[in-house]
PDB file of C-alpha atoms in Angstrom:
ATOM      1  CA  UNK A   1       0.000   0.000   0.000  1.00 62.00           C
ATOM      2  CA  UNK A   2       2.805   2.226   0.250  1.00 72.00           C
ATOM      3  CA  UNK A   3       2.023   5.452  -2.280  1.00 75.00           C
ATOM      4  CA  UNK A   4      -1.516   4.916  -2.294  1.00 80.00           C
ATOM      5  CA  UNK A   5      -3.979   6.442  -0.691  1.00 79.00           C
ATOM      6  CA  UNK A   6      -5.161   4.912   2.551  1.00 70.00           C
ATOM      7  CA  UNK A   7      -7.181   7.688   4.576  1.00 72.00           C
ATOM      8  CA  UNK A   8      -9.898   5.754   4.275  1.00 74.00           C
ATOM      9  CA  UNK A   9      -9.112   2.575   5.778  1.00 72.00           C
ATOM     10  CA  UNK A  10      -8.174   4.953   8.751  1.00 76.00           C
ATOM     11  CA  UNK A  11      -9.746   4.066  12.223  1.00 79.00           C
ATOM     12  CA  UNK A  12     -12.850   6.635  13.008  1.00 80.00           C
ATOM     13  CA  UNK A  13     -12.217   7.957   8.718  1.00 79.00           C
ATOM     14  CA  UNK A  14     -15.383   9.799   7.035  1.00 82.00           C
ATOM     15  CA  UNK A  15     -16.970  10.647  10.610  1.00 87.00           C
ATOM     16  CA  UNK A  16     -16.272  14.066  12.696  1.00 93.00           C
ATOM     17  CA  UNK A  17     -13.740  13.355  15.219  1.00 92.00           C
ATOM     18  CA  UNK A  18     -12.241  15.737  18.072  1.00 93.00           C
ATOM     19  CA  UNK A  19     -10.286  16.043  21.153  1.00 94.00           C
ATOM     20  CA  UNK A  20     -11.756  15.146  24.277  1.00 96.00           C
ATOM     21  CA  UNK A  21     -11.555  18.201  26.795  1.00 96.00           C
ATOM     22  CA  UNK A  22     -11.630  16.343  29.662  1.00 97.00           C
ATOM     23  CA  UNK A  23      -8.423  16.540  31.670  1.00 95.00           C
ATOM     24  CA  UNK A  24      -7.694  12.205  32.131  1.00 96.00           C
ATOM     25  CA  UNK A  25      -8.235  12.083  27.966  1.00 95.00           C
ATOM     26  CA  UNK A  26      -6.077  14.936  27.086  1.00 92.00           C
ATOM     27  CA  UNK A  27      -4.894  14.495  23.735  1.00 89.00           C
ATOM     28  CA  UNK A  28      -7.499  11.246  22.669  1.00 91.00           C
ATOM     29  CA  UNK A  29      -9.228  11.990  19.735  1.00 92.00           C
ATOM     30  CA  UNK A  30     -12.984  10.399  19.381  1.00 93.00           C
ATOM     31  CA  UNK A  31     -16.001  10.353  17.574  1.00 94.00           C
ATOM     32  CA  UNK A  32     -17.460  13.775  17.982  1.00 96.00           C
ATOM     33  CA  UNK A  33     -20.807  12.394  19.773  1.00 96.00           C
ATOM     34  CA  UNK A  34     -18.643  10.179  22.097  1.00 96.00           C
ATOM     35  CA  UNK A  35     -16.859  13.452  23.337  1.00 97.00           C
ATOM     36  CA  UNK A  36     -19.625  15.323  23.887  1.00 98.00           C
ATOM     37  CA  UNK A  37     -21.270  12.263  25.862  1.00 98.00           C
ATOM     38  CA  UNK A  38     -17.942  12.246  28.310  1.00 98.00           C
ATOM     39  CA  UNK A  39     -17.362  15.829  28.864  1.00 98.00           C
ATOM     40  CA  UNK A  40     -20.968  15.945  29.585  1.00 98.00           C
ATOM     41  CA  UNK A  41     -20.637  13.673  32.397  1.00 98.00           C
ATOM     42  CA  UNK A  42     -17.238  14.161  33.710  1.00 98.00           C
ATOM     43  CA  UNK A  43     -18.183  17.983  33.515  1.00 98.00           C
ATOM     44  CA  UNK A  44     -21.632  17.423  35.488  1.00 98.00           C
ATOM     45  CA  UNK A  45     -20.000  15.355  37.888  1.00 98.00           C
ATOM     46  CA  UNK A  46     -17.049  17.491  38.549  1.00 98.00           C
ATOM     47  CA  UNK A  47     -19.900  20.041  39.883  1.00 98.00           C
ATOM     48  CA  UNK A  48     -22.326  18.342  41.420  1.00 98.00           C
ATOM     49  CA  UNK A  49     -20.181  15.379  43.495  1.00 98.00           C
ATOM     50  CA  UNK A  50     -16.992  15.038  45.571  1.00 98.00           C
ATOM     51  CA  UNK A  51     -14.087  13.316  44.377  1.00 97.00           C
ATOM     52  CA  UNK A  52     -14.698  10.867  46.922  1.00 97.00           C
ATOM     53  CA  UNK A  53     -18.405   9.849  45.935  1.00 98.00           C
ATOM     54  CA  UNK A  54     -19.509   6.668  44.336  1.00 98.00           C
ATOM     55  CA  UNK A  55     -21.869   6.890  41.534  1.00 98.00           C
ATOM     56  CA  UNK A  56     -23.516   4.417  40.056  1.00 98.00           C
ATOM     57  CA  UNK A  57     -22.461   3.601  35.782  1.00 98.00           C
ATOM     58  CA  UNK A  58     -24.837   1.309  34.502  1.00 98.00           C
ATOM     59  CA  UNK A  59     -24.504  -1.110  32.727  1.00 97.00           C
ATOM     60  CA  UNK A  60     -21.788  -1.226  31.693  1.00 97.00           C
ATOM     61  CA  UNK A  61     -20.131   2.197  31.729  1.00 97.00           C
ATOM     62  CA  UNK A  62     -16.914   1.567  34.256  1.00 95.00           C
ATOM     63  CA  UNK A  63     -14.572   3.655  32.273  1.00 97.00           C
ATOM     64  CA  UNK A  64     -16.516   7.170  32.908  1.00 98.00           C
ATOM     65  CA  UNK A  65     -15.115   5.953  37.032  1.00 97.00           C
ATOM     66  CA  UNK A  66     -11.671   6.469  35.518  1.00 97.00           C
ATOM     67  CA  UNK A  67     -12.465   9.556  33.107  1.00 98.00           C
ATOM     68  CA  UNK A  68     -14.495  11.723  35.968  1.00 98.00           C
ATOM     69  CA  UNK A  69     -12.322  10.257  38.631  1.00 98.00           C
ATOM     70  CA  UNK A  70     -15.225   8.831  40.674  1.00 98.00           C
ATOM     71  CA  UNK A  71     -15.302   5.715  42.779  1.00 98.00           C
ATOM     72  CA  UNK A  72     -18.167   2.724  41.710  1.00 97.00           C
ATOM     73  CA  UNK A  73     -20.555   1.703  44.327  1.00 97.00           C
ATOM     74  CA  UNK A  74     -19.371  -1.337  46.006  1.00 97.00           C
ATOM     75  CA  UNK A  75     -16.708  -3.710  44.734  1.00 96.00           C
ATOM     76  CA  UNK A  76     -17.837  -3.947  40.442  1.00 96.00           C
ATOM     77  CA  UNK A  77     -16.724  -1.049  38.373  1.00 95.00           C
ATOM     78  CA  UNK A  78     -19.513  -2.306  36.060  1.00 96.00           C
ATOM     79  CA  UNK A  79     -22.557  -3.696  37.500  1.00 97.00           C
ATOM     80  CA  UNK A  80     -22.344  -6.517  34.717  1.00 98.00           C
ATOM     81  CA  UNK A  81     -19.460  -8.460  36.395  1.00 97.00           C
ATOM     82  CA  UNK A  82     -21.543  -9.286  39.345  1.00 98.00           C
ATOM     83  CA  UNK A  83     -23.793 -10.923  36.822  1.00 97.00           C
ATOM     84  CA  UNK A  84     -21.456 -13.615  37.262  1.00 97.00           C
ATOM     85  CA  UNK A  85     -22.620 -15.702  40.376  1.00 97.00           C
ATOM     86  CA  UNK A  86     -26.023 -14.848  41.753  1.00 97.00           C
ATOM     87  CA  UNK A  87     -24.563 -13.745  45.350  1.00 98.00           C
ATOM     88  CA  UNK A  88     -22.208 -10.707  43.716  1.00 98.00           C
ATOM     89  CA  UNK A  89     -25.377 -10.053  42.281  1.00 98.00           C
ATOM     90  CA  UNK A  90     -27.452  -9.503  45.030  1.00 98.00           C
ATOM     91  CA  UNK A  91     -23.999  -7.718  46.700  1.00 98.00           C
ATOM     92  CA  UNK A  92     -24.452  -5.528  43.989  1.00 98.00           C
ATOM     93  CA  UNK A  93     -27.965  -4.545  44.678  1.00 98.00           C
ATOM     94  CA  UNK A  94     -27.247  -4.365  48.683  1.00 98.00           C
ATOM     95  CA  UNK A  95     -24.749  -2.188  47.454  1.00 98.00           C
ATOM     96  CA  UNK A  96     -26.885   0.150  46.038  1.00 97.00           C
ATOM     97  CA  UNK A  97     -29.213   0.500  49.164  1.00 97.00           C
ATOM     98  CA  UNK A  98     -26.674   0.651  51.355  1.00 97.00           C
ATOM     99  CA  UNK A  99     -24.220   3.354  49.507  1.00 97.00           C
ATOM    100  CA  UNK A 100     -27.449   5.009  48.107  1.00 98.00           C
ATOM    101  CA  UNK A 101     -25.330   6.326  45.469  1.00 98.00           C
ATOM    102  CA  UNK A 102     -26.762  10.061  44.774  1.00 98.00           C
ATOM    103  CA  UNK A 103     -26.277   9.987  41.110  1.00 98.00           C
ATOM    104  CA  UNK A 104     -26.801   7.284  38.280  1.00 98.00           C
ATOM    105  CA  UNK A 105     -25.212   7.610  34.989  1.00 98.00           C
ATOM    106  CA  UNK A 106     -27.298   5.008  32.539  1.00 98.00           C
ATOM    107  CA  UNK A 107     -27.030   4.466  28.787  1.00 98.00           C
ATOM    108  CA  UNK A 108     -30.336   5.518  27.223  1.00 98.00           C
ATOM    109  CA  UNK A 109     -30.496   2.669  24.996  1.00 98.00           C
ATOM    110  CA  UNK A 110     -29.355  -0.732  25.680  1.00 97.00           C
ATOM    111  CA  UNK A 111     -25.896  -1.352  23.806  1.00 96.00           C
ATOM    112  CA  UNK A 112     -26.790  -3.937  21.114  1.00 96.00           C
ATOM    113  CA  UNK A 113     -24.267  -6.220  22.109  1.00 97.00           C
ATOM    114  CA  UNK A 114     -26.085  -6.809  25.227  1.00 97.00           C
ATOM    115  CA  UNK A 115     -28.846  -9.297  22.598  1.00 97.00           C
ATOM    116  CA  UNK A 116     -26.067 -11.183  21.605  1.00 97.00           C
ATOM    117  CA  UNK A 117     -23.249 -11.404  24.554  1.00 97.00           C
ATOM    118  CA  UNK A 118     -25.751 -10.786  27.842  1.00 97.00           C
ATOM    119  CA  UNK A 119     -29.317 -11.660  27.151  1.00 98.00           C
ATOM    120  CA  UNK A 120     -29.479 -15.259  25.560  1.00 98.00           C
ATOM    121  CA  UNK A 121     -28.649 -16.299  29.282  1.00 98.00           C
ATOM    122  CA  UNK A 122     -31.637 -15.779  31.152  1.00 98.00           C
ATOM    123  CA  UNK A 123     -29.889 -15.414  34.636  1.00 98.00           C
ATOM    124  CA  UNK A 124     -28.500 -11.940  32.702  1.00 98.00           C
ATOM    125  CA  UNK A 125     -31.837 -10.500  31.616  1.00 98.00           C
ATOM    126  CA  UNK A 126     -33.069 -10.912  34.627  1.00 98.00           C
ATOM    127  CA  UNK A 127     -30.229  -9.351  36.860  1.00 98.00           C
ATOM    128  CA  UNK A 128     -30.902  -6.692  34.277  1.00 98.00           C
ATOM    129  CA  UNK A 129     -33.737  -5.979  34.809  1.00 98.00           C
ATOM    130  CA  UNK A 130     -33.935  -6.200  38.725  1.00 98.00           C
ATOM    131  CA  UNK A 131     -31.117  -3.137  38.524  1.00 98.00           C
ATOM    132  CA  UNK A 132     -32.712  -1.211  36.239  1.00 98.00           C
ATOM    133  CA  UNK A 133     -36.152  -1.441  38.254  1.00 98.00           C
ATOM    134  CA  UNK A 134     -34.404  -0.331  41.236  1.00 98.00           C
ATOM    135  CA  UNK A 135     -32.628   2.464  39.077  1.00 98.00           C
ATOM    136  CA  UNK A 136     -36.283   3.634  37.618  1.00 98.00           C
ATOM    137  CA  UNK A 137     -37.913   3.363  41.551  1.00 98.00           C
ATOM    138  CA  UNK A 138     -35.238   5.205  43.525  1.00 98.00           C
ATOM    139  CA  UNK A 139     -34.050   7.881  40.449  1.00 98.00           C
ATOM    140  CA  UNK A 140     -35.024  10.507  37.970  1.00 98.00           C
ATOM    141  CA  UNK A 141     -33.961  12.336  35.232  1.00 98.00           C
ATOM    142  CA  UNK A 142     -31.824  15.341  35.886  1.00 98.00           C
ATOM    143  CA  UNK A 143     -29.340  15.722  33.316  1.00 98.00           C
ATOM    144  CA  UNK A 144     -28.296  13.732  29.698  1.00 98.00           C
ATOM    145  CA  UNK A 145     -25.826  13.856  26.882  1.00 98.00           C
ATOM    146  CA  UNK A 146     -26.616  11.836  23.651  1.00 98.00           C
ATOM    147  CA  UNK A 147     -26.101   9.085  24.865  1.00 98.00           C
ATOM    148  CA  UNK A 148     -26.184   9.014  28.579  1.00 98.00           C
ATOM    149  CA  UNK A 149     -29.281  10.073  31.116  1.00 98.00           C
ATOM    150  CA  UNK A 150     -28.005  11.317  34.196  1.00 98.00           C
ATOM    151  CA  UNK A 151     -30.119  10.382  37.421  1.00 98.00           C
ATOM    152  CA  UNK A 152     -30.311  11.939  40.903  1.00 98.00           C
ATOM    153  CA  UNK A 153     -31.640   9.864  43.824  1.00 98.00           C
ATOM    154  CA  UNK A 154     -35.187  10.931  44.625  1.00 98.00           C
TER     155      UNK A 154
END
């Protein structure tokens, strides 16, 4: 290939693409959406929590702990690695009541690799689905980015 053209075959070529402004990312370069999904919540949790505070990513959204510098709730980064064995599972949920994390960060659609990877095992859809009734009982809308909704405990 050498002399011949090759932008296309680029990773992230013929979609907008820019720096992430978020201090723990400086100099990554993303799809333009994607950045404005993790400044939005590293930005609203840099002024609404301590650095200290656990908040809740769910399902499966461990990396905005490192980008916003924010501890998970409990012992999972992502609530999907308790799906595991039924007792992290419900450690994960006693979690949640007993931190009472004060904001949720949840994808607004369900990643489509969940139907594939997650879902055919039954033991996943409901662990799912347990979480994301507690999520919809104890939480409500505050905040969102394209992707994201951001929650506050009611």
């Amino acid at each position: 290939i050498s002399g011949k053209n090759t932008s296309s075959i680029l990773p992230l070529a013929n979609q907008p693409v820019r720096a992430v402004a978020v201090e723990r990312l400086r100099g990554f370069v993303v799809p333009q959406q994607q950045a404005v999904d993790v400044e939005g919540v590293v930005n609203f949790l840099a002024v609404h929590t301590r650095r200290d505070e656990p908040v809740l990513m769910f399902p499966e959204l461990g990396a905005l702990h490192f980008f916003a510098d924010r501890p998970w709730v409990g012992r999972f980064s992502m609530p999907t690695l308790s799906w595991i064995k039924e007792d992290w599972h419900r450690e994960f949920m006693a979690d949640l009541e007993n931190f009472k994390p004060r904001y949720a960060v949840v994808n607004k659609k369900v990643p489509d690799y969940f139907y594939a990877s997650y879902f055919p095992v039954a033991d996943n859809r409901q662990r799912f689905g347990e979480a994301m009734e507690y999520i919809e009982t104890h939480y409500r809308d505050i905040a969102q980015t394209p992707s994201y909704r951001v929650l506050e405990r009611k």
